[in-house]
Coordinates of C-alpha atoms and ligand atoms in Angstrom, one line a residue:
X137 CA -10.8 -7.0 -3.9
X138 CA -10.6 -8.8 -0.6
X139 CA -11.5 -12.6 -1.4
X140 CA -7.4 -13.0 -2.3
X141 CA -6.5 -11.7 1.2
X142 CA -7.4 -14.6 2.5
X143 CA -4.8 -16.5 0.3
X144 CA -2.2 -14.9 1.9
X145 CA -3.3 -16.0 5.3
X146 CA -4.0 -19.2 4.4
X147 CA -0.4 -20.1 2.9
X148 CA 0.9 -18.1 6.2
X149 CA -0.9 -20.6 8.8
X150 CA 0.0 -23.4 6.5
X151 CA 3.4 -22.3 5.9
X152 CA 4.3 -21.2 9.5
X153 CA 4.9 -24.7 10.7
X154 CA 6.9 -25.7 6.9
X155 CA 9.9 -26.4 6.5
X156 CA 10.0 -24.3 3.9
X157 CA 11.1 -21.3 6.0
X158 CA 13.4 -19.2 4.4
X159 CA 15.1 -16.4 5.0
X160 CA 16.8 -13.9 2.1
X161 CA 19.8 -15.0 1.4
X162 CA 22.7 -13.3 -1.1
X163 CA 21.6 -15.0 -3.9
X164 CA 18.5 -13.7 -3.7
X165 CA 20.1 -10.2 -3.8
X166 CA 22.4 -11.2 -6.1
X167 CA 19.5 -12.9 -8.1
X168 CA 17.8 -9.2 -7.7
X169 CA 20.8 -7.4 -9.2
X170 CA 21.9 -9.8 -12.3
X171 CA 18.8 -8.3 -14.4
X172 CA 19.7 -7.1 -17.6
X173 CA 19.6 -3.1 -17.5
X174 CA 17.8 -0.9 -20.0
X175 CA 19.2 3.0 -20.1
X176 CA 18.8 4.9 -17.3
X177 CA 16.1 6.8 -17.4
X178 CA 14.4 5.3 -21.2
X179 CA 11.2 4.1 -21.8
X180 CA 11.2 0.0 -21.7
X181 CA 8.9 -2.6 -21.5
X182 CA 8.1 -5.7 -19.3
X183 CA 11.6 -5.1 -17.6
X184 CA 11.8 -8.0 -14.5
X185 CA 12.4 -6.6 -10.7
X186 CA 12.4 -9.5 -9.3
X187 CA 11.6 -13.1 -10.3
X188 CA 9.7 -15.3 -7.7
X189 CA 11.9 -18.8 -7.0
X190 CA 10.1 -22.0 -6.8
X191 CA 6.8 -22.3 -5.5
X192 CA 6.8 -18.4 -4.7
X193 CA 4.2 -15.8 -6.0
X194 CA 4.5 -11.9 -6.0
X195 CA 1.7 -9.5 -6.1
X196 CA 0.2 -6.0 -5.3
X197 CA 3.5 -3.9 -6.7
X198 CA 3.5 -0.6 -5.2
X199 CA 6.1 2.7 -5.0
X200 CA 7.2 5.6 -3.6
X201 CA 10.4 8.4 -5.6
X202 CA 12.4 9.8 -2.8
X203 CA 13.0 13.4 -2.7
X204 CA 16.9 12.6 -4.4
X205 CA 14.8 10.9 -7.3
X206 CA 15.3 7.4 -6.5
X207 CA 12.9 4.8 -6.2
X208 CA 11.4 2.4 -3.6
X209 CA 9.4 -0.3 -4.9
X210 CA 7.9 -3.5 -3.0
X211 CA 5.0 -6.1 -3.3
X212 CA 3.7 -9.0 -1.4
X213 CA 5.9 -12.7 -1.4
X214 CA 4.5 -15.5 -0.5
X215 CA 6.4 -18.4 1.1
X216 CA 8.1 -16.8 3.4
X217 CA 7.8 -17.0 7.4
X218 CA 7.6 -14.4 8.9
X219 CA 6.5 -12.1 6.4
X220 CA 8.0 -9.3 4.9
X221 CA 7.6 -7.0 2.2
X222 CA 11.0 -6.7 0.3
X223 CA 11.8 -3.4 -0.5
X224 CA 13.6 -2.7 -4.0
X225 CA 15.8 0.4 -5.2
X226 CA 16.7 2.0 -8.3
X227 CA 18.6 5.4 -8.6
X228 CA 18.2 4.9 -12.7
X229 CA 14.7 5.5 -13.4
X230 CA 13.5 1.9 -12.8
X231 CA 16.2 0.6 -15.4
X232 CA 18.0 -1.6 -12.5
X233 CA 16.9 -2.5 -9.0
X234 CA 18.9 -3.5 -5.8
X235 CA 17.0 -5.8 -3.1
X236 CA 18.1 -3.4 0.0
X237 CA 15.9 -4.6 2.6
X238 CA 13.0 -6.7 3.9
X239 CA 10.2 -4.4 6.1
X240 CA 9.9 -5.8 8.9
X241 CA 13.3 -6.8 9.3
X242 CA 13.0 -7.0 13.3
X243 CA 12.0 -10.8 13.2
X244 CA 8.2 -9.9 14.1
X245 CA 6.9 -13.2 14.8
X246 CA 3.9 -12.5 12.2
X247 CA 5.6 -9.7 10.0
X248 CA 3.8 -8.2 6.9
X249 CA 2.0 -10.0 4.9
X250 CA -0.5 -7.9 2.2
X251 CA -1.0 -4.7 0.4
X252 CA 2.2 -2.8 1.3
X253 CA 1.9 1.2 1.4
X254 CA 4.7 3.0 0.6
X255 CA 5.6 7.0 1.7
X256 CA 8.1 9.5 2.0
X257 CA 7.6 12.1 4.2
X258 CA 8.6 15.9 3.3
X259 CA 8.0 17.1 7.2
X260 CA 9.5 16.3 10.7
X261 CA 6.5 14.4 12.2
X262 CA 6.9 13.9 16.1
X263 CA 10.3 12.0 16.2
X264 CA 10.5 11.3 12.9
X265 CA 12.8 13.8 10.7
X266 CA 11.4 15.0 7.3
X267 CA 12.1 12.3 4.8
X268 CA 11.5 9.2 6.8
X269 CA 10.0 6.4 4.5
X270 CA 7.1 5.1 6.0
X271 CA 5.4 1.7 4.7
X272 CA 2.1 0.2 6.1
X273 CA 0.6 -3.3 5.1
X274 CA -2.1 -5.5 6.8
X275 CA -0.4 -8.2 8.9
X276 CA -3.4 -11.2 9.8
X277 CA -3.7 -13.4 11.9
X278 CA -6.5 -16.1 13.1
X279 CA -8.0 -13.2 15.4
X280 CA -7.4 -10.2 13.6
X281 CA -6.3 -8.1 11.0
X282 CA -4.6 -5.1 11.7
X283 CA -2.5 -1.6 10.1
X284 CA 0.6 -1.9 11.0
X285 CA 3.2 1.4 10.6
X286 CA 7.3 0.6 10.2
X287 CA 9.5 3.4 9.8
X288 CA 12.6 4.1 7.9
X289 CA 15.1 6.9 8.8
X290 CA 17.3 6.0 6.5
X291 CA 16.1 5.9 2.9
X292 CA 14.4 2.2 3.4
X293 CA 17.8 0.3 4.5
X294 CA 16.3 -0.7 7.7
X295 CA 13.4 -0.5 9.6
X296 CA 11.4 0.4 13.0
X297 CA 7.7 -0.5 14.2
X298 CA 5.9 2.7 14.6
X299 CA 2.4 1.8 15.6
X300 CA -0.7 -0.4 14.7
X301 CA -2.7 2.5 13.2
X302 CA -6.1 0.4 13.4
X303 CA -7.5 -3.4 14.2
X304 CA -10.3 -5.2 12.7
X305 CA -11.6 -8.7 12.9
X306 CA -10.4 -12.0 11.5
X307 CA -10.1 -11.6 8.1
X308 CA -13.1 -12.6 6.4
X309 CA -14.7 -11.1 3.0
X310 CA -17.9 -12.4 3.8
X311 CA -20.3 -9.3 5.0
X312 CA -20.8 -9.7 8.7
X313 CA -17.4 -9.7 9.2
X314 CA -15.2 -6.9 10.8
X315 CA -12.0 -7.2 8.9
X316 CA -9.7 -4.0 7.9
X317 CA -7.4 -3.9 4.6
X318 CA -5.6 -2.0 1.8
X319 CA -3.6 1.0 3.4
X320 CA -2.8 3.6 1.3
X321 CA -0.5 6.5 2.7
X322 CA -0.8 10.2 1.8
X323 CA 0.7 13.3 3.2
X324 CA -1.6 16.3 3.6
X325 CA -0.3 19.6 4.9
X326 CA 0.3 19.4 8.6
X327 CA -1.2 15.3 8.6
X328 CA 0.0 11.8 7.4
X329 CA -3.3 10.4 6.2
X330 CA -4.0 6.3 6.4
X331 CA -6.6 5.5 4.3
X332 CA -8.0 2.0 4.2
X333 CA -11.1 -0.7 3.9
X334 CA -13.1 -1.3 6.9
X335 CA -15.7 -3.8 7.7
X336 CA -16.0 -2.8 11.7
X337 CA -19.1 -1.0 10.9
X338 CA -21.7 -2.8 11.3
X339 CA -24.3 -0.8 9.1
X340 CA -22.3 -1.2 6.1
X341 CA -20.8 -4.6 5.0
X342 CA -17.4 -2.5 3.8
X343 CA -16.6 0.8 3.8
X344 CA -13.8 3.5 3.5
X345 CA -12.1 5.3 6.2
X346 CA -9.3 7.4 7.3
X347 CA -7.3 8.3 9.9
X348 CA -5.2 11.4 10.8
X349 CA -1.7 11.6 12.7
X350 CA 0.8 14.6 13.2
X351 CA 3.1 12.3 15.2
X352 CA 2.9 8.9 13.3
X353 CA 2.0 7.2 17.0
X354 CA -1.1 8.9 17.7
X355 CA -3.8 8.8 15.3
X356 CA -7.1 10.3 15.2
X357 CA -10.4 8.5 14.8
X358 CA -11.3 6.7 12.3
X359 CA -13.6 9.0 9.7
X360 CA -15.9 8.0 6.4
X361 CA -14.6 8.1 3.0
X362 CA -17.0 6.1 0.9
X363 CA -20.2 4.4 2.7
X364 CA -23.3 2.8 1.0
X365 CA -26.7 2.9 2.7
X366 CA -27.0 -0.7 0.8
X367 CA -25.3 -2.9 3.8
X368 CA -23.9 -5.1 1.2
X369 CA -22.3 -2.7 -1.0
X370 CA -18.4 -2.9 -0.1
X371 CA -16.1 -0.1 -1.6
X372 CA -12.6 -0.9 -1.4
X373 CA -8.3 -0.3 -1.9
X374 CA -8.3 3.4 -1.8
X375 CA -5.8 5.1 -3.9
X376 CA -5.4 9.2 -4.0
X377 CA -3.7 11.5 -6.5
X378 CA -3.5 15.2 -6.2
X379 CA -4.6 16.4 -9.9
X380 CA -3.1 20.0 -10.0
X381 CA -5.2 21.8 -12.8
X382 CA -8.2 20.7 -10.8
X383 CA -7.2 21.5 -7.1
X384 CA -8.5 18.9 -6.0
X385 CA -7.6 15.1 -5.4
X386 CA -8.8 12.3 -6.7
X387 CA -10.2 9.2 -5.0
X388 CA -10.6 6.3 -7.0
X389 CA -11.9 2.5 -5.5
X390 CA -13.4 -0.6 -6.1
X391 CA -17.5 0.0 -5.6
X392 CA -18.1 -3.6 -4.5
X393 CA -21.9 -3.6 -4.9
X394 CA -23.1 -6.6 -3.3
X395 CA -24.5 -9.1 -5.5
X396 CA -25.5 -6.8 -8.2
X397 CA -23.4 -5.9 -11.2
X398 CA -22.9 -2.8 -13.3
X399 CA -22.9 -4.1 -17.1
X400 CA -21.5 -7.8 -15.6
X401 CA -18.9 -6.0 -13.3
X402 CA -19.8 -7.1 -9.9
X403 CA -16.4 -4.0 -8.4
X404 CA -16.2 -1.5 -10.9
X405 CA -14.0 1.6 -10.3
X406 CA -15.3 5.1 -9.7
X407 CA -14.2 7.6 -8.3
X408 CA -14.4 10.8 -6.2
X409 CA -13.3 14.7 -5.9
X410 CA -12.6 16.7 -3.5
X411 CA -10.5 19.7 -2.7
X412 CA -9.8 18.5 1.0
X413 CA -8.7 14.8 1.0
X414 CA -10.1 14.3 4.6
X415 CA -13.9 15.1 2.9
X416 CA -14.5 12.9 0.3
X417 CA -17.5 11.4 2.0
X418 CA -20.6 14.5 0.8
X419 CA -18.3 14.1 -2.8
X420 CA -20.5 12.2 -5.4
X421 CA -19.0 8.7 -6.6
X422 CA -18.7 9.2 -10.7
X423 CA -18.6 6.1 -12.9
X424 CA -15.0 5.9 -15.7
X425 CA -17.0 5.0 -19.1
X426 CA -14.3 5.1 -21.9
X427 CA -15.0 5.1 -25.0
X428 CA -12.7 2.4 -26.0
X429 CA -13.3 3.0 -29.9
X430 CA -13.5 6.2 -32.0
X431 CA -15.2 5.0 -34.7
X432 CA -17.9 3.1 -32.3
X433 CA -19.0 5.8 -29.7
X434 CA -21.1 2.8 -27.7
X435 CA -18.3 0.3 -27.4
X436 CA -17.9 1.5 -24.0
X437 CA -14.9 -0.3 -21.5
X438 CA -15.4 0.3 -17.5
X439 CA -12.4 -0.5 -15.4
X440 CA -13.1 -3.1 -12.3
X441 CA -11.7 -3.9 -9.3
X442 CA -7.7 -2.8 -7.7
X443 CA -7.5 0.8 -9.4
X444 CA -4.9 2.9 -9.0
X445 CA -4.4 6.7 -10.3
X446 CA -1.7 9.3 -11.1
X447 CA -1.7 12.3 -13.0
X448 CA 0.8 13.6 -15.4
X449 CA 1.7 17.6 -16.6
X450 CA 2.2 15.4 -20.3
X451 CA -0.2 15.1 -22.7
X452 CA -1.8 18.3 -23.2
X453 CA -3.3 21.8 -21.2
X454 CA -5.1 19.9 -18.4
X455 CA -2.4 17.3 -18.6
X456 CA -3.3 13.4 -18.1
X457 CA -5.0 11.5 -15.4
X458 CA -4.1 7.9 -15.7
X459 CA -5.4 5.3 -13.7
X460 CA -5.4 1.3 -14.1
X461 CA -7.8 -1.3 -13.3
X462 CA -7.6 -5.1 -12.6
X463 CA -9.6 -6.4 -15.0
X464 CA -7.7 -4.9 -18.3
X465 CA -4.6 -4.3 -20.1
X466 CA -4.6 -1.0 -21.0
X467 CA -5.3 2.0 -19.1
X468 CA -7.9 4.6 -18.7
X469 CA -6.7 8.1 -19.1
X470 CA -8.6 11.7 -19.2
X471 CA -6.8 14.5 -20.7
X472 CA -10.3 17.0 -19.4
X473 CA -9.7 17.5 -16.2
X474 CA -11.7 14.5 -14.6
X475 CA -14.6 15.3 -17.2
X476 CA -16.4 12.6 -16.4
X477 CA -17.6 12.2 -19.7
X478 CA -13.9 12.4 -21.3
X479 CA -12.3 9.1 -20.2
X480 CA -10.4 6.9 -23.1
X481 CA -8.5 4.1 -23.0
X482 CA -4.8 3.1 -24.2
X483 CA -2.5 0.5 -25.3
X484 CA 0.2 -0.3 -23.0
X485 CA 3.0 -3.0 -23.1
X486 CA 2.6 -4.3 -19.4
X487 CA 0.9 -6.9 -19.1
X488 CA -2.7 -7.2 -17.3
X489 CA -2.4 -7.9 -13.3
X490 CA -3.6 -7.5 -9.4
X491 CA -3.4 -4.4 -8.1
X492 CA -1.0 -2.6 -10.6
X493 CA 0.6 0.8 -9.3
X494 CA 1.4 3.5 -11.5
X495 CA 4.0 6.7 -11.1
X496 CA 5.1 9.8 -12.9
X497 CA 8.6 10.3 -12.2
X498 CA 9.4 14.1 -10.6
X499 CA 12.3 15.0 -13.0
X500 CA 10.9 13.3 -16.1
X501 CA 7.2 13.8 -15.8
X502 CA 6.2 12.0 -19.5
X503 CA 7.6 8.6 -17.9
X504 CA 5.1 6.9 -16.9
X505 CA 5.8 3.8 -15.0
X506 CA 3.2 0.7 -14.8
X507 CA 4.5 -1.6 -11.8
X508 CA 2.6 -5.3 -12.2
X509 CA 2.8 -8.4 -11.1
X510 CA 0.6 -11.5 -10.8
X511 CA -3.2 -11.8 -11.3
X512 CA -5.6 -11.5 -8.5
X513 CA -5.1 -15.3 -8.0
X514 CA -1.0 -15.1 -7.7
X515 CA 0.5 -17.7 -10.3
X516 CA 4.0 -18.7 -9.5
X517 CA 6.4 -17.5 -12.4
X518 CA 5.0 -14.1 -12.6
X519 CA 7.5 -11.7 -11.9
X520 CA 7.5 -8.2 -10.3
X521 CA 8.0 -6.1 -13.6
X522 CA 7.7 -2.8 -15.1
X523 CA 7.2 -0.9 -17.9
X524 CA 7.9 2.9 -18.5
X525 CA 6.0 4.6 -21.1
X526 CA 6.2 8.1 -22.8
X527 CA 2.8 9.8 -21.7
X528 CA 2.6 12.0 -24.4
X529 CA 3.2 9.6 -27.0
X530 CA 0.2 7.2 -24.8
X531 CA -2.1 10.4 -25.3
X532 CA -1.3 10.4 -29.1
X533 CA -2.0 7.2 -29.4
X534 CA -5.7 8.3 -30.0
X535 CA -5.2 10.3 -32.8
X536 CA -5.9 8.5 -36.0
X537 CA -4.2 5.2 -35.1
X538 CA -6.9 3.2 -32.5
Ligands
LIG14 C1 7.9 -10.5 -20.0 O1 9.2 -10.9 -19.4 C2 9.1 -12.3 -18.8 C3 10.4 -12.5 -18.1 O2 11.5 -12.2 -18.9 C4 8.9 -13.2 -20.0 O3 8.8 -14.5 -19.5 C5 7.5 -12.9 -20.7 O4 7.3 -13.7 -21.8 C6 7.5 -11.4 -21.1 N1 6.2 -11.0 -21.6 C7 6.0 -10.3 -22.7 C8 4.6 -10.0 -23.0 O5 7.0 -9.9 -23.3
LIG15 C1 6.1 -26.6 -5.0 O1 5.0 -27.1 -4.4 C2 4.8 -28.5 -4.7 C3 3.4 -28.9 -4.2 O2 3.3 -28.5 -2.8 C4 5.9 -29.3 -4.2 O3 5.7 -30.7 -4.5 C5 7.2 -28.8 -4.8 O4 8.3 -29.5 -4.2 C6 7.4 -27.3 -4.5 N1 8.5 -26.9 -5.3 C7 9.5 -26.1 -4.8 C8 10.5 -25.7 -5.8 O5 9.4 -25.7 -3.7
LIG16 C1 -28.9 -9.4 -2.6 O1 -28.7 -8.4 -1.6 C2 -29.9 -7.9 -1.1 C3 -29.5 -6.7 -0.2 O2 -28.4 -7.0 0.7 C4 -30.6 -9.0 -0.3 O3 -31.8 -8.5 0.2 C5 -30.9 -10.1 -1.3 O4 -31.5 -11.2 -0.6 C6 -29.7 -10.6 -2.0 N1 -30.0 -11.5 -3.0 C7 -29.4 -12.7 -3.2 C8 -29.8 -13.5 -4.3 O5 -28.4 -13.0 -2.5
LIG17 C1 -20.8 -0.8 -31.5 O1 -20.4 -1.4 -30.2 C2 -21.6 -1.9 -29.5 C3 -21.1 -2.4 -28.1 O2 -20.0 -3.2 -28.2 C4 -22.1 -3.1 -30.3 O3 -23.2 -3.6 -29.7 C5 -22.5 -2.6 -31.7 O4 -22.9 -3.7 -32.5 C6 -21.3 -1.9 -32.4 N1 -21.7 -1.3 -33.6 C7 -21.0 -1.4 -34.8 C8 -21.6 -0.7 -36.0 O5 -20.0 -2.1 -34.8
LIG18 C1 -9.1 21.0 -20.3 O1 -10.2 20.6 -19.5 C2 -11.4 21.5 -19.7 C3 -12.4 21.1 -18.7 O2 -12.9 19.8 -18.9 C4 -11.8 21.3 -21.1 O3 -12.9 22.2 -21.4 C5 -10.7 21.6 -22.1 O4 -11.1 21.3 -23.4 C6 -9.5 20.8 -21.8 N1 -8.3 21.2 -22.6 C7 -7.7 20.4 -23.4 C8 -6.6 20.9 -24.2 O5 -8.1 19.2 -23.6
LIG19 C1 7.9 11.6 -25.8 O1 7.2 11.6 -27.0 C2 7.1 12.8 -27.6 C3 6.2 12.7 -28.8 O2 6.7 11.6 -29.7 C4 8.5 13.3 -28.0 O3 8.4 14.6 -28.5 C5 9.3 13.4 -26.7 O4 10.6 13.8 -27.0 C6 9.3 12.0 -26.0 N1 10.0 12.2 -24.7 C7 11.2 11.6 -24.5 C8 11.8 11.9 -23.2 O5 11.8 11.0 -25.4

């Protein structure tokens, strides 16, 4: 939800003059790596990547598995000029990390500063061999905001600008605007995809787009994902999972809707299908509804705002779509296919937050990892963490015990 992007920039133009530039330093890495381990590859519980020092907040977790297994995880940190996303490794299943790098590291006068986007390629694109690590993340300034590509040839140790993908406005989450947000990266046969929020259009007061590349420097115009003949409806953060029993992928976003509410929720989450990820706009938005209680069918929980979704072979014939919200603790899962009439909701031990990102592990696909960090308003304190949780055994939680 864009209001907090503005938080960002603000502690950027107030911070760029500070003294309170810092750079990373060893201890931080060293800070990074002293965190107790749990066994490599277990299921564990609020398990601390990094902790934010002094008046520092982290935010927006997000992840990628690389194709030997190991992870790449990073987030937004505040306080620090210019801005970077640091990028965090683990080759244990999430049970210890190593601070490796900082994208950008190239000393970009205004770096990185929000909603990182994290991918691994599994093709040669243009000049860049198959398994590149490409992240994306919206770096704003007074004038603009704008989706910036960096590059990594060599696992995420260091980085190399690739291209602005797109530009909007000044960043503003007032409708009028023109502001652009929230990359999300996906690769799609011959095509990297780069999915994001834009306000440019002026018929709509937000909307979601995408753009297509087969080079990473060119990319093709910008095309409709999600658009609301209401101007002030503003769907936003688009995340994608391929859901294999389906065929199809799954779109799930925030449907801003102006200054109306569904049941109180003024961004709940929905979500669309389709079997071609480039043509979700003709697909129908469908509400999540869970029946949060078996023995009360109408106690009814709707996820809001920041989703994210994954899917899992675990948990039974059609396996488990999973997908977190802002607004709750536990997560919505659906064991039918998509059936939009079959969503429930779990207990999990991570704790609520902004913008949580969720991934099945390739090798062990009942570990289910829940990234999180701090609320939509970043408190200091509130480390990057994560949980990892046994899918089947979140599926059986229904049976008998809720
Ligand atoms: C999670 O871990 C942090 C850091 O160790 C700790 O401060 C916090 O109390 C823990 N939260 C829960 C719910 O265990
Ligand atoms: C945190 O911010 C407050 C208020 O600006 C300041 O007084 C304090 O020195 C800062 N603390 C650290 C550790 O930077
Ligand atoms: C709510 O939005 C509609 C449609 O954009 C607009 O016509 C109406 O004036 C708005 N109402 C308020 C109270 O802001
Ligand atoms: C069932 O849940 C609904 C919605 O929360 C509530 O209004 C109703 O009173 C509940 N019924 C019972 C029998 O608890
Ligand atoms: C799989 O999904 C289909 C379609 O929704 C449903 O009819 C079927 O019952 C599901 N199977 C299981 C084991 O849940
Ligand atoms: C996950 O839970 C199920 C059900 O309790 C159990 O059979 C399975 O062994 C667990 N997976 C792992 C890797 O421990």
């Amino acid at each position: 939800m864009a209001a907090l992007l503005l938080l960002p920039l603000a502690s950027l133009l107030l911070g760029a003059g500070a003294s309170t530039v810092q750079p990373v330093t060893i201890s931080d890495i060293a800070a990074a790596k002293r965190a107790p381990s749990p066994g490599a590859f277990s299921f564990f519980s609020n398990h601390t990547i990094y902790s934010p020092k002094g008046n520092e907040t982290v935010g927006y977790p997000r992840v990628t598995e690389l194709s030997d297994g190991s992870l790449l995880a990073t987030c937004t940190l505040s306080l620090r000029f210019p801005q970077f996303f640091p990028i965090f490794k683990s080759t244990d299943g999430g049970a210890s990390w190593e601070w490796i790098s900082s994208d950008p590291d190239d000393g970009s006068p205004l770096g990185l500063g929000a909603q990182p986007a994290l991918l691994q390629t599994s093709k040669k694109f243009g000049d860049y061999p198959s398994g590149t690590v490409l992240a994306a993340g919206n770096r704003m300034s007074f004038d603009s905001t704008n989706i910036d590509l960096y590059a990594s040839t060599d696992k995420g140790k260091t980085w190399s600008f690739v291209t602005t993908i797109a530009q909007g406005g000044p960043p503003t989450t007032k409708n009028g605007g023109s502001s652009i947000w929230e990359p999300f990266l996906m690769e799609y046969n011959s095509e990297v995809i780069a999915y994001y929020s834009d306000s440019r259009d002026q018929k709509h007061g937000q909307k979601l787009s995408h753009q297509t590349s087969t080079n990473l420097e060119e990319w093709n115009d910008a095309v409709d994902d999600a658009a609301y003949s209401i101007y002030a409806d503003r769907p936003g953060m688009t995340v994608i999972s391929y859901i294999p029993p389906l065929g199809q992928y799954m779109l799930v976003y925030e449907y801003g809707r102006g200054n109306r509410t569904k049941g109180g929720n003024r961004f709940p989450d929905v979500y669309k299908l389709a079997a071609d990820p480039r043509a979700f706009a003709s697909a129908p938005p469908l509400d999540i509804e869970a029946a949060d209680s078996r023995s009360n069918a109408s106690k009814i929980l709707e996820p809001g705002s920041a989703p994210y979704v994954v899917w899992s072979p675990a948990g039974g014939a059609n396996g488990t779509i999973i997908m977190t919200d802002a607004n709750h603790k536990k997560l919505f899962i659906n064991t039918r296919g998509g059936d939009a009439g079959a969503w429930e909701t779990r207990d999990v031990p991570q704790k609520a937050g902004y913008a949580r990102a969720l991934h099945v592990m390739t090798k062990y696909p009942d570990h289910l990892m829940i990234f999180g960090a701090g609320p939509y308003r970043a408190k200091r304190g509130e480390p990057f963490s994560l949980s990892v949780v046994n899918v089947t055994e979140l599926v059986g939680q229904g049976l008998g015990k809720r």
